[in-house]
Amino acid sequence: MTSQTTPTRPGRPGEQDRSDGAAPANSSGGLQAGLKNRHLSMIAIGGVIGAGLFVGSGTGIAAAGPSILISYALVGLMVVFVMRMLGEMAAARPSSGSFSAYADQALGRWAGFSIGWLYWFFWVVVLAVEATAGAKILEGWVPGVPQWAWALIVMVVLTATNLVSVGSYGEFEFWFAGIKVVAIAAFVVVGLLAVFGVLPGADNPATGFAHLTDSGGFFPAGVGAILTGVLMVVFSFMGSEIVTLAAGESEDPQRAVRQATNSVIWRIAVFYLGSIFVVLALVPWNDPSLVKDGSYVAALNAIGIPHAGQVMNVIVLTAVLSCLNSGLYTASRMAFSLGERGDAPKAFARVNKRGVPQTAILSSVVFGFVAVFFNYQWPDTVFQFLLNSSGAVALFVWLVICFTQLRMRGMILRESPEKLVVRMWLFPYLTWATIAMISFVLVYMLTDDSGREQVLLSLLVAALVVAIALVRDVRHRKAAGSVQAVNAVAAAEAAAGGAGGAAQEARA
């Protein structure tokens, strides 16, 4: 069985003319349905868990105190709404291009082109960040191998995994995500046992929920710190949408998307709110070890878990490898979709005999290696620019999903209402409310010193990509108009010639 894709409009480069050998995903030579339901389930569960939750959450806690829980809840609610909208579209029209393909259909070619390339750019930069993070951990274990060599090794291994088949990607991600899920579930259970004083041999006396208020109250930095917390945690949720791209290569895309969409609420509640709540209950929010060691390590040390730092390093490395694996997969599938729609080189849409978009994968890896090189060569200049200029892309993607769903709902109802098996709640009011929430975060970032640079640079890059898209649109319309004019002249001449011949026959 091959994957399902969204219908395409006629006249696109690379869609009607397949003389180059590239096959569309819905043909026997396209992407293969190599992901099993268990793969999709674990990708959906693990998609919202990044290394930042294990390490970076301590910085957010130190800035906002216990009120960081409200920050996580607000961003989590926003992600739930966005995923519901995306799930509605993906269940009706599974596609390897996901929101980029839907924006193409609902908002115009310029929108699909722009958000697709921006999303690809985001994940290519993430590849460099995660490869470097993993290399640092591995170098600590095996100092004889330099950090750059470890980064190269992990990139090569995961590239090979993605090149073998989509099933091998799914299998690796199944186990990577499984380790993360088990680790967080165990952390929450053990932490709650310690909080309620029933953990045998715990060094830390039971405190119940005292730490939530005993160091300056629940809002030690003021209510406004909630918004500061929002800015610090919002990007840790990026990745929730990966399952909708992967659904296009699954055996039952509609079922996979429906399950992933319905489970996003408890995933965020348990993995984010649950684990951060446990940390805050075990460790005072102003304990310096939260930032120095990481929030999870600080909590495990507080209850006397031996070798907590090394245990967490293994889990963080797993999270890094998972993010690398998914980042490479996501970037390559977005490149494939762009190539298929004529918005990237046609070679990106070619697949090998195993149904793998080899060129799209290798091209994404090449840019990932370039970014890794920049990270080592110019970490504070060139690479910092790349980081900042991709920093707000997550919010741009969510905004595009919202606006796309506003128009796509009507298109689905007109063309195939029976496929509307997932529906956004209180449409269109909650969609507009989500747009307002995301817009507010973007505007608020402009008031923050670090956030301002990210928004402005991301807007600059986005404006450049949109400008390229609009110029391409104008050229394609002119080309299409010229072809239509030539065809019209030819048709008129043919008609005139036919009429003249008829007249001559009549006179004869």
Short mmCIF file of C-alpha atoms in Angstrom, two decimals:
data_model
loop_
_atom_site.label_atom_id
_atom_site.label_comp_id
_atom_site.label_asym_id
_atom_site.label_seq_id
_atom_site.Cartn_x
_atom_site.Cartn_y
_atom_site.Cartn_z
CA MET A 1 0.00 0.00 0.00
CA THR A 2 1.35 3.43 -0.88
CA SER A 3 0.84 6.61 1.05
CA GLN A 4 -1.94 9.05 0.43
CA THR A 5 -1.20 12.61 -0.57
CA THR A 6 -3.17 15.75 -1.08
CA PRO A 7 -4.48 16.50 -4.55
CA THR A 8 -2.42 18.91 -6.62
CA ARG A 9 -3.49 21.68 -8.92
CA PRO A 10 -2.71 21.22 -12.61
CA GLY A 11 -0.03 23.23 -14.31
CA ARG A 12 2.63 22.93 -11.60
CA PRO A 13 6.19 22.23 -12.65
CA GLY A 14 7.06 18.69 -11.68
CA GLU A 15 3.48 17.54 -11.22
CA GLN A 16 2.24 16.77 -14.68
CA ASP A 17 5.54 16.16 -16.38
CA ARG A 18 7.39 13.30 -14.72
CA SER A 19 9.90 12.68 -17.49
CA ASP A 20 12.70 13.09 -14.96
CA GLY A 21 11.70 9.88 -13.29
CA ALA A 22 10.42 11.41 -10.08
CA ALA A 23 7.27 9.71 -8.96
CA PRO A 24 4.53 11.35 -6.99
CA ALA A 25 3.99 9.94 -3.55
CA ASN A 26 0.67 8.40 -4.42
CA SER A 27 2.12 6.28 -7.20
CA SER A 28 3.74 2.88 -6.88
CA GLY A 29 7.16 4.52 -7.18
CA GLY A 30 6.60 7.12 -4.45
CA LEU A 31 6.96 7.19 -0.67
CA GLN A 32 6.15 3.82 0.85
CA ALA A 33 3.83 3.15 3.78
CA GLY A 34 6.64 1.77 5.94
CA LEU A 35 5.60 3.19 9.32
CA LYS A 36 3.54 0.90 11.54
CA ASN A 37 0.90 2.07 13.98
CA ARG A 38 3.24 1.51 16.94
CA HIS A 39 5.84 3.72 15.23
CA LEU A 40 3.32 6.52 14.73
CA SER A 41 2.04 6.20 18.30
CA MET A 42 5.52 6.54 19.79
CA ILE A 43 6.50 9.33 17.38
CA ALA A 44 3.37 11.18 18.51
CA ILE A 45 4.14 10.63 22.20
CA GLY A 46 7.84 11.45 21.96
CA GLY A 47 7.45 14.31 19.52
CA VAL A 48 6.87 16.88 22.24
CA ILE A 49 9.78 15.73 24.41
CA GLY A 50 13.09 17.38 23.61
CA ALA A 51 16.37 17.64 25.46
CA GLY A 52 15.33 21.13 26.57
CA LEU A 53 12.77 19.65 28.96
CA PHE A 54 15.48 17.71 30.82
CA VAL A 55 18.11 20.45 30.83
CA GLY A 56 16.72 23.87 29.91
CA SER A 57 13.60 23.83 32.09
CA GLY A 58 15.70 24.81 35.11
CA THR A 59 16.35 28.24 33.59
CA GLY A 60 12.63 28.86 33.19
CA ILE A 61 11.97 27.80 36.79
CA ALA A 62 14.71 30.15 38.05
CA ALA A 63 13.18 33.06 36.12
CA ALA A 64 9.49 32.61 36.96
CA GLY A 65 9.46 30.44 40.07
CA PRO A 66 6.52 28.06 40.63
CA SER A 67 4.40 30.21 38.28
CA ILE A 68 6.32 28.58 35.41
CA LEU A 69 3.61 25.93 35.66
CA ILE A 70 1.12 28.48 34.34
CA SER A 71 3.54 29.33 31.52
CA TYR A 72 3.74 25.67 30.53
CA ALA A 73 -0.04 25.33 30.79
CA LEU A 74 -0.67 28.36 28.55
CA VAL A 75 1.77 27.24 25.86
CA GLY A 76 0.50 23.67 26.18
CA LEU A 77 -3.06 24.87 25.61
CA MET A 78 -1.93 26.79 22.53
CA VAL A 79 -0.22 23.68 21.16
CA VAL A 80 -3.30 21.56 21.83
CA PHE A 81 -5.40 23.97 19.74
CA VAL A 82 -2.83 24.13 16.93
CA MET A 83 -2.53 20.33 16.84
CA ARG A 84 -6.31 20.00 16.76
CA MET A 85 -6.45 22.26 13.70
CA LEU A 86 -3.58 20.45 12.02
CA GLY A 87 -5.12 17.09 12.89
CA GLU A 88 -8.37 18.13 11.23
CA MET A 89 -6.58 18.82 7.95
CA ALA A 90 -4.13 15.91 8.15
CA ALA A 91 -6.84 13.33 8.85
CA ALA A 92 -8.78 14.53 5.82
CA ARG A 93 -5.77 14.90 3.51
CA PRO A 94 -2.66 13.02 4.73
CA SER A 95 0.46 14.43 3.08
CA SER A 96 4.23 14.29 3.51
CA GLY A 97 4.17 18.09 3.25
CA SER A 98 1.55 18.50 6.01
CA PHE A 99 0.87 22.17 6.81
CA SER A 100 3.02 23.41 3.92
CA ALA A 101 0.90 21.46 1.42
CA TYR A 102 -2.32 22.65 3.10
CA ALA A 103 -1.16 26.29 3.05
CA ASP A 104 -0.38 25.84 -0.64
CA GLN A 105 -3.97 24.75 -1.30
CA ALA A 106 -5.78 27.12 1.05
CA LEU A 107 -3.70 30.33 1.02
CA GLY A 108 -1.78 30.13 -2.23
CA ARG A 109 1.44 28.79 -3.62
CA TRP A 110 3.50 31.57 -2.02
CA ALA A 111 2.35 30.46 1.45
CA GLY A 112 3.21 26.78 0.96
CA PHE A 113 6.58 27.69 -0.54
CA SER A 114 7.46 30.14 2.25
CA ILE A 115 6.45 28.12 5.29
CA GLY A 116 7.89 24.92 3.81
CA TRP A 117 11.36 26.40 3.29
CA LEU A 118 11.30 28.22 6.65
CA TYR A 119 10.41 24.96 8.40
CA TRP A 120 13.18 23.13 6.53
CA PHE A 121 15.64 25.87 7.55
CA PHE A 122 14.56 25.55 11.20
CA TRP A 123 15.24 21.81 11.32
CA VAL A 124 18.57 22.07 9.51
CA VAL A 125 19.76 24.46 12.23
CA VAL A 126 18.37 22.12 14.89
CA LEU A 127 20.49 19.31 13.42
CA ALA A 128 23.62 21.32 14.20
CA VAL A 129 22.46 22.21 17.72
CA GLU A 130 21.56 18.64 18.65
CA ALA A 131 24.65 17.11 17.01
CA THR A 132 26.83 19.44 19.09
CA ALA A 133 24.89 18.70 22.29
CA GLY A 134 25.22 14.96 21.76
CA ALA A 135 28.92 15.30 20.92
CA LYS A 136 29.58 17.12 24.22
CA ILE A 137 28.04 14.26 26.22
CA LEU A 138 29.92 11.59 24.25
CA GLU A 139 33.22 13.47 24.56
CA GLY A 140 32.74 13.49 28.33
CA TRP A 141 32.49 9.72 28.28
CA VAL A 142 35.25 9.11 25.70
CA PRO A 143 37.55 12.18 25.84
CA GLY A 144 40.01 10.59 23.42
CA VAL A 145 37.64 11.31 20.53
CA PRO A 146 37.31 15.05 19.74
CA GLN A 147 33.92 16.70 19.88
CA TRP A 148 33.75 17.41 16.15
CA ALA A 149 34.37 13.72 15.43
CA TRP A 150 31.49 12.67 17.67
CA ALA A 151 29.21 15.17 15.91
CA LEU A 152 30.26 13.69 12.59
CA ILE A 153 29.69 10.12 13.81
CA VAL A 154 26.16 10.69 15.10
CA MET A 155 25.18 12.59 11.94
CA VAL A 156 26.54 9.83 9.68
CA VAL A 157 24.87 7.03 11.66
CA LEU A 158 21.45 8.68 11.67
CA THR A 159 21.78 9.66 8.01
CA ALA A 160 22.42 6.00 7.18
CA THR A 161 19.38 5.04 9.24
CA ASN A 162 17.14 7.41 7.31
CA LEU A 163 18.58 6.27 3.96
CA VAL A 164 17.85 2.59 4.57
CA SER A 165 14.06 2.91 4.76
CA VAL A 166 11.33 4.86 6.47
CA GLY A 167 10.76 1.74 8.58
CA SER A 168 14.29 1.96 10.00
CA TYR A 169 13.67 5.59 10.94
CA GLY A 170 10.42 4.55 12.63
CA GLU A 171 12.14 1.72 14.50
CA PHE A 172 14.95 3.93 15.80
CA GLU A 173 12.48 6.61 16.81
CA PHE A 174 10.25 4.02 18.48
CA TRP A 175 13.05 3.04 20.85
CA PHE A 176 14.47 6.55 21.30
CA ALA A 177 11.04 7.94 22.16
CA GLY A 178 10.27 4.89 24.29
CA ILE A 179 13.30 5.52 26.49
CA LYS A 180 12.27 9.16 26.95
CA VAL A 181 8.69 8.23 27.80
CA VAL A 182 9.69 5.54 30.29
CA ALA A 183 12.26 7.85 31.89
CA ILE A 184 9.77 10.69 32.43
CA ALA A 185 7.02 8.34 33.63
CA ALA A 186 9.43 6.78 36.14
CA PHE A 187 10.61 10.24 37.23
CA VAL A 188 7.04 11.42 37.85
CA VAL A 189 6.10 8.29 39.81
CA VAL A 190 9.27 8.25 41.94
CA GLY A 191 9.04 12.00 42.47
CA LEU A 192 5.43 11.86 43.65
CA LEU A 193 6.29 9.03 46.04
CA ALA A 194 9.02 11.23 47.50
CA VAL A 195 6.72 14.26 47.69
CA PHE A 196 4.18 12.29 49.70
CA GLY A 197 6.87 10.76 51.91
CA VAL A 198 6.37 7.13 50.91
CA LEU A 199 9.63 6.57 49.02
CA PRO A 200 11.79 4.16 51.03
CA GLY A 201 15.26 5.47 51.85
CA ALA A 202 14.76 8.97 50.42
CA ASP A 203 17.30 11.47 51.77
CA ASN A 204 14.95 14.41 51.42
CA PRO A 205 12.21 14.63 54.09
CA ALA A 206 8.69 14.78 52.76
CA THR A 207 7.71 18.37 52.05
CA GLY A 208 4.40 17.84 50.32
CA PHE A 209 3.65 20.94 48.29
CA ALA A 210 5.42 23.43 50.58
CA HIS A 211 8.09 24.36 48.04
CA LEU A 212 5.40 25.77 45.74
CA THR A 213 4.88 28.70 48.11
CA ASP A 214 7.60 28.76 50.80
CA SER A 215 10.15 30.88 48.90
CA GLY A 216 8.36 34.10 48.08
CA GLY A 217 4.98 32.62 47.22
CA PHE A 218 3.69 31.12 43.97
CA PHE A 219 4.55 34.34 42.07
CA PRO A 220 7.96 35.30 43.56
CA ALA A 221 8.89 37.38 40.50
CA GLY A 222 5.42 38.84 40.01
CA VAL A 223 2.55 37.83 37.74
CA GLY A 224 4.38 39.29 34.74
CA ALA A 225 6.98 36.53 35.06
CA ILE A 226 4.41 34.16 33.58
CA LEU A 227 4.91 35.85 30.21
CA THR A 228 8.68 35.68 30.60
CA GLY A 229 8.24 31.99 31.25
CA VAL A 230 6.11 31.63 28.14
CA LEU A 231 8.96 32.99 26.01
CA MET A 232 11.38 30.53 27.61
CA VAL A 233 9.26 27.40 27.18
CA VAL A 234 7.36 27.98 23.92
CA PHE A 235 10.08 26.58 21.67
CA SER A 236 10.44 23.38 23.67
CA PHE A 237 7.07 22.30 22.25
CA MET A 238 8.24 22.41 18.62
CA GLY A 239 8.01 18.94 17.13
CA SER A 240 4.41 18.11 17.98
CA GLU A 241 3.54 18.42 14.29
CA ILE A 242 6.04 15.78 13.10
CA VAL A 243 3.46 13.01 13.39
CA THR A 244 1.30 14.66 10.70
CA LEU A 245 4.22 14.55 8.24
CA ALA A 246 4.98 10.94 9.14
CA ALA A 247 1.31 9.94 8.75
CA GLY A 248 1.69 10.18 4.97
CA GLU A 249 3.96 7.11 5.12
CA SER A 250 1.82 5.03 7.46
CA GLU A 251 -0.57 2.19 6.73
CA ASP A 252 -3.59 4.02 8.15
CA PRO A 253 -2.89 7.79 8.11
CA GLN A 254 -6.35 8.86 9.22
CA ARG A 255 -6.32 6.63 12.29
CA ALA A 256 -2.77 7.65 13.21
CA VAL A 257 -3.54 11.37 13.01
CA ARG A 258 -6.79 10.99 14.94
CA GLN A 259 -5.06 9.13 17.79
CA ALA A 260 -2.15 11.58 17.91
CA THR A 261 -4.48 14.57 17.98
CA ASN A 262 -6.68 13.12 20.69
CA SER A 263 -3.73 12.17 22.90
CA VAL A 264 -1.86 15.48 22.77
CA ILE A 265 -3.69 16.80 25.86
CA TRP A 266 -2.58 14.04 28.23
CA ARG A 267 0.91 13.97 26.69
CA ILE A 268 1.47 17.63 27.54
CA ALA A 269 -0.23 17.25 30.93
CA VAL A 270 1.94 14.31 32.02
CA PHE A 271 5.29 14.97 30.40
CA TYR A 272 5.50 18.73 30.80
CA LEU A 273 3.17 19.86 33.58
CA GLY A 274 3.53 16.63 35.56
CA SER A 275 7.32 16.47 35.51
CA ILE A 276 7.84 20.20 36.18
CA PHE A 277 5.35 20.03 39.05
CA VAL A 278 7.39 17.21 40.61
CA VAL A 279 10.60 19.23 40.25
CA LEU A 280 9.02 22.27 41.94
CA ALA A 281 7.63 20.14 44.76
CA LEU A 282 11.04 18.57 45.47
CA VAL A 283 13.43 21.50 44.96
CA PRO A 284 12.99 25.18 45.96
CA TRP A 285 12.65 27.25 42.79
CA ASN A 286 15.63 29.44 43.77
CA ASP A 287 18.02 26.51 44.32
CA PRO A 288 21.07 27.22 42.09
CA SER A 289 21.41 23.50 41.24
CA LEU A 290 18.33 23.79 38.99
CA VAL A 291 20.33 25.82 36.51
CA LYS A 292 23.75 24.35 37.23
CA ASP A 293 22.82 20.65 37.04
CA GLY A 294 19.46 20.73 35.28
CA SER A 295 16.00 20.46 36.83
CA TYR A 296 15.72 16.66 36.66
CA VAL A 297 19.18 16.02 38.09
CA ALA A 298 18.52 18.49 40.91
CA ALA A 299 15.27 16.71 41.77
CA LEU A 300 16.88 13.24 41.65
CA ASN A 301 19.73 14.45 43.86
CA ALA A 302 17.21 15.89 46.31
CA ILE A 303 15.68 12.46 46.89
CA GLY A 304 19.03 10.67 47.01
CA ILE A 305 19.06 8.83 43.69
CA PRO A 306 22.71 7.75 43.17
CA HIS A 307 24.57 8.77 40.01
CA ALA A 308 21.65 10.98 38.97
CA GLY A 309 23.85 13.08 36.70
CA GLN A 310 25.13 10.11 34.68
CA VAL A 311 21.68 8.55 34.46
CA MET A 312 20.29 11.81 33.13
CA ASN A 313 23.15 12.16 30.65
CA VAL A 314 22.10 8.84 29.10
CA ILE A 315 18.50 10.01 28.86
CA VAL A 316 19.48 13.43 27.48
CA LEU A 317 21.69 11.75 24.87
CA THR A 318 18.71 9.61 23.87
CA ALA A 319 16.57 12.74 23.57
CA VAL A 320 19.27 14.40 21.44
CA LEU A 321 19.54 11.40 19.11
CA SER A 322 15.75 11.27 18.87
CA CYS A 323 15.61 14.94 17.93
CA LEU A 324 18.39 14.47 15.38
CA ASN A 325 16.65 11.45 13.88
CA SER A 326 13.30 13.21 13.64
CA GLY A 327 14.86 16.48 12.48
CA LEU A 328 16.56 14.79 9.56
CA TYR A 329 13.39 12.91 8.67
CA THR A 330 11.25 16.04 8.92
CA ALA A 331 13.59 18.24 6.89
CA SER A 332 13.90 15.63 4.13
CA ARG A 333 10.13 15.04 3.88
CA MET A 334 9.46 18.76 3.69
CA ALA A 335 12.10 19.03 0.95
CA PHE A 336 10.47 16.09 -0.84
CA SER A 337 7.06 17.76 -0.70
CA LEU A 338 8.49 21.06 -1.97
CA GLY A 339 10.16 19.23 -4.83
CA GLU A 340 6.97 17.38 -5.66
CA ARG A 341 5.06 20.66 -5.88
CA GLY A 342 7.72 22.30 -8.05
CA ASP A 343 8.92 24.61 -5.26
CA ALA A 344 12.31 22.89 -4.95
CA PRO A 345 14.59 21.05 -7.38
CA LYS A 346 12.77 18.11 -9.00
CA ALA A 347 15.49 15.77 -7.77
CA PHE A 348 14.14 16.25 -4.22
CA ALA A 349 10.95 14.44 -5.28
CA ARG A 350 12.77 11.36 -6.58
CA VAL A 351 12.67 8.23 -4.45
CA ASN A 352 14.81 5.13 -4.67
CA LYS A 353 13.49 1.58 -4.95
CA ARG A 354 12.89 1.50 -1.19
CA GLY A 355 10.65 4.56 -1.37
CA VAL A 356 13.23 6.83 0.30
CA PRO A 357 13.77 10.41 -0.99
CA GLN A 358 17.54 9.98 -1.06
CA THR A 359 18.43 13.32 -2.64
CA ALA A 360 16.21 15.23 -0.20
CA ILE A 361 17.85 13.46 2.75
CA LEU A 362 21.42 14.01 1.56
CA SER A 363 20.77 17.66 0.68
CA SER A 364 19.36 18.30 4.16
CA VAL A 365 22.35 16.54 5.73
CA VAL A 366 24.81 18.61 3.71
CA PHE A 367 23.29 21.84 5.01
CA GLY A 368 23.24 20.31 8.49
CA PHE A 369 26.99 19.60 8.25
CA VAL A 370 27.57 23.17 7.06
CA ALA A 371 25.68 24.46 10.10
CA VAL A 372 27.73 22.18 12.38
CA PHE A 373 30.91 23.64 10.84
CA PHE A 374 29.63 27.17 11.48
CA ASN A 375 28.88 26.17 15.07
CA TYR A 376 32.52 25.15 15.62
CA GLN A 377 34.14 27.86 13.50
CA TRP A 378 31.99 30.93 14.26
CA PRO A 379 29.69 30.04 17.20
CA ASP A 380 29.12 33.63 18.32
CA THR A 381 28.62 35.23 14.91
CA VAL A 382 27.50 33.17 11.91
CA PHE A 383 25.90 30.33 13.88
CA GLN A 384 24.30 32.70 16.36
CA PHE A 385 22.72 34.49 13.41
CA LEU A 386 21.36 31.17 12.13
CA LEU A 387 19.96 30.37 15.58
CA ASN A 388 18.27 33.73 16.03
CA SER A 389 16.95 33.92 12.48
CA SER A 390 15.19 30.57 12.94
CA GLY A 391 14.10 31.24 16.51
CA ALA A 392 10.55 32.43 15.82
CA VAL A 393 9.83 30.03 12.95
CA ALA A 394 7.85 27.76 15.29
CA LEU A 395 5.39 30.57 15.97
CA PHE A 396 5.18 31.42 12.25
CA VAL A 397 4.36 27.78 11.48
CA TRP A 398 1.60 27.73 14.09
CA LEU A 399 0.14 30.98 12.74
CA VAL A 400 0.07 29.61 9.20
CA ILE A 401 -1.64 26.43 10.44
CA CYS A 402 -4.37 28.58 12.04
CA PHE A 403 -5.03 30.71 8.95
CA THR A 404 -4.89 27.65 6.71
CA GLN A 405 -7.46 25.80 8.79
CA LEU A 406 -9.85 28.75 8.59
CA ARG A 407 -10.06 28.26 4.81
CA MET A 408 -9.42 24.53 4.60
CA ARG A 409 -12.49 23.65 6.68
CA GLY A 410 -14.79 24.99 3.94
CA MET A 411 -12.78 23.24 1.20
CA ILE A 412 -13.04 19.88 2.96
CA LEU A 413 -16.76 20.31 3.57
CA ARG A 414 -17.34 21.08 -0.12
CA GLU A 415 -15.14 18.34 -1.57
CA SER A 416 -15.20 15.43 0.90
CA PRO A 417 -17.22 16.13 4.08
CA GLU A 418 -17.06 12.47 5.10
CA LYS A 419 -13.31 12.89 5.74
CA LEU A 420 -13.83 15.52 8.42
CA VAL A 421 -13.33 12.96 11.19
CA VAL A 422 -11.36 15.34 13.43
CA ARG A 423 -12.91 18.75 14.06
CA MET A 424 -11.49 21.86 15.68
CA TRP A 425 -13.55 22.76 18.72
CA LEU A 426 -15.79 25.85 18.61
CA PHE A 427 -14.76 26.69 15.05
CA PRO A 428 -13.96 29.44 14.11
CA TYR A 429 -13.84 31.16 17.50
CA LEU A 430 -11.09 29.06 19.07
CA THR A 431 -9.07 29.32 15.86
CA TRP A 432 -9.18 33.11 16.04
CA ALA A 433 -8.42 32.99 19.77
CA THR A 434 -5.32 30.89 19.05
CA ILE A 435 -4.22 33.36 16.38
CA ALA A 436 -4.56 36.13 18.97
CA MET A 437 -2.51 34.14 21.52
CA ILE A 438 0.34 33.45 19.09
CA SER A 439 0.34 37.04 17.85
CA PHE A 440 0.50 38.29 21.43
CA VAL A 441 3.54 36.11 22.14
CA LEU A 442 5.30 37.44 19.03
CA VAL A 443 4.56 41.04 20.00
CA TYR A 444 5.62 40.44 23.60
CA MET A 445 8.91 38.97 22.37
CA LEU A 446 9.69 42.37 20.89
CA THR A 447 9.76 43.77 24.44
CA ASP A 448 12.30 41.17 25.55
CA ASP A 449 16.00 41.75 24.83
CA SER A 450 16.79 38.24 23.61
CA GLY A 451 13.36 37.66 22.09
CA ARG A 452 13.46 40.91 20.11
CA GLU A 453 16.50 39.84 18.11
CA GLN A 454 14.96 36.45 17.35
CA VAL A 455 11.68 37.93 16.12
CA LEU A 456 13.31 40.64 14.01
CA LEU A 457 15.86 38.32 12.38
CA SER A 458 13.23 35.63 11.83
CA LEU A 459 10.94 38.23 10.26
CA LEU A 460 13.80 39.36 8.03
CA VAL A 461 14.45 35.82 6.78
CA ALA A 462 10.70 35.19 6.42
CA ALA A 463 10.26 38.40 4.41
CA LEU A 464 13.10 37.34 2.11
CA VAL A 465 11.56 33.91 1.52
CA VAL A 466 8.07 35.38 0.96
CA ALA A 467 9.52 37.91 -1.52
CA ILE A 468 11.14 35.05 -3.46
CA ALA A 469 7.84 33.16 -3.41
CA LEU A 470 5.87 36.16 -4.70
CA VAL A 471 8.37 36.79 -7.51
CA ARG A 472 8.12 33.12 -8.50
CA ASP A 473 4.33 33.36 -8.47
CA VAL A 474 4.37 36.37 -10.79
CA ARG A 475 6.75 34.64 -13.20
CA HIS A 476 4.69 31.46 -13.23
CA ARG A 477 1.49 33.40 -13.89
CA LYS A 478 3.14 35.26 -16.76
CA ALA A 479 4.48 32.00 -18.17
CA ALA A 480 1.06 30.38 -17.85
CA GLY A 481 -0.53 33.44 -19.49
CA SER A 482 1.94 33.28 -22.38
CA VAL A 483 1.22 29.59 -22.90
CA GLN A 484 -2.51 30.24 -22.86
CA ALA A 485 -2.12 33.11 -25.34
CA VAL A 486 -0.05 30.94 -27.71
CA ASN A 487 -2.60 28.15 -27.41
CA ALA A 488 -5.43 30.58 -28.08
CA VAL A 489 -3.71 31.93 -31.22
CA ALA A 490 -3.00 28.42 -32.44
CA ALA A 491 -6.60 27.43 -31.83
CA ALA A 492 -7.85 30.53 -33.65
CA GLU A 493 -5.56 29.85 -36.59
CA ALA A 494 -6.67 26.25 -36.71
CA ALA A 495 -10.30 27.32 -36.61
CA ALA A 496 -9.72 29.91 -39.34
CA GLY A 497 -7.90 27.34 -41.47
CA GLY A 498 -10.73 24.90 -41.00
CA ALA A 499 -13.31 27.54 -41.92
CA GLY A 500 -11.31 28.53 -45.04
CA GLY A 501 -11.06 24.94 -46.16
CA ALA A 502 -14.77 24.46 -45.68
CA ALA A 503 -15.47 27.57 -47.78
CA GLN A 504 -13.23 26.36 -50.58
CA GLU A 505 -14.98 22.98 -50.57
CA ALA A 506 -18.32 24.78 -50.73
CA ARG A 507 -17.25 26.89 -53.72
CA ALA A 508 -15.91 23.79 -55.45
#
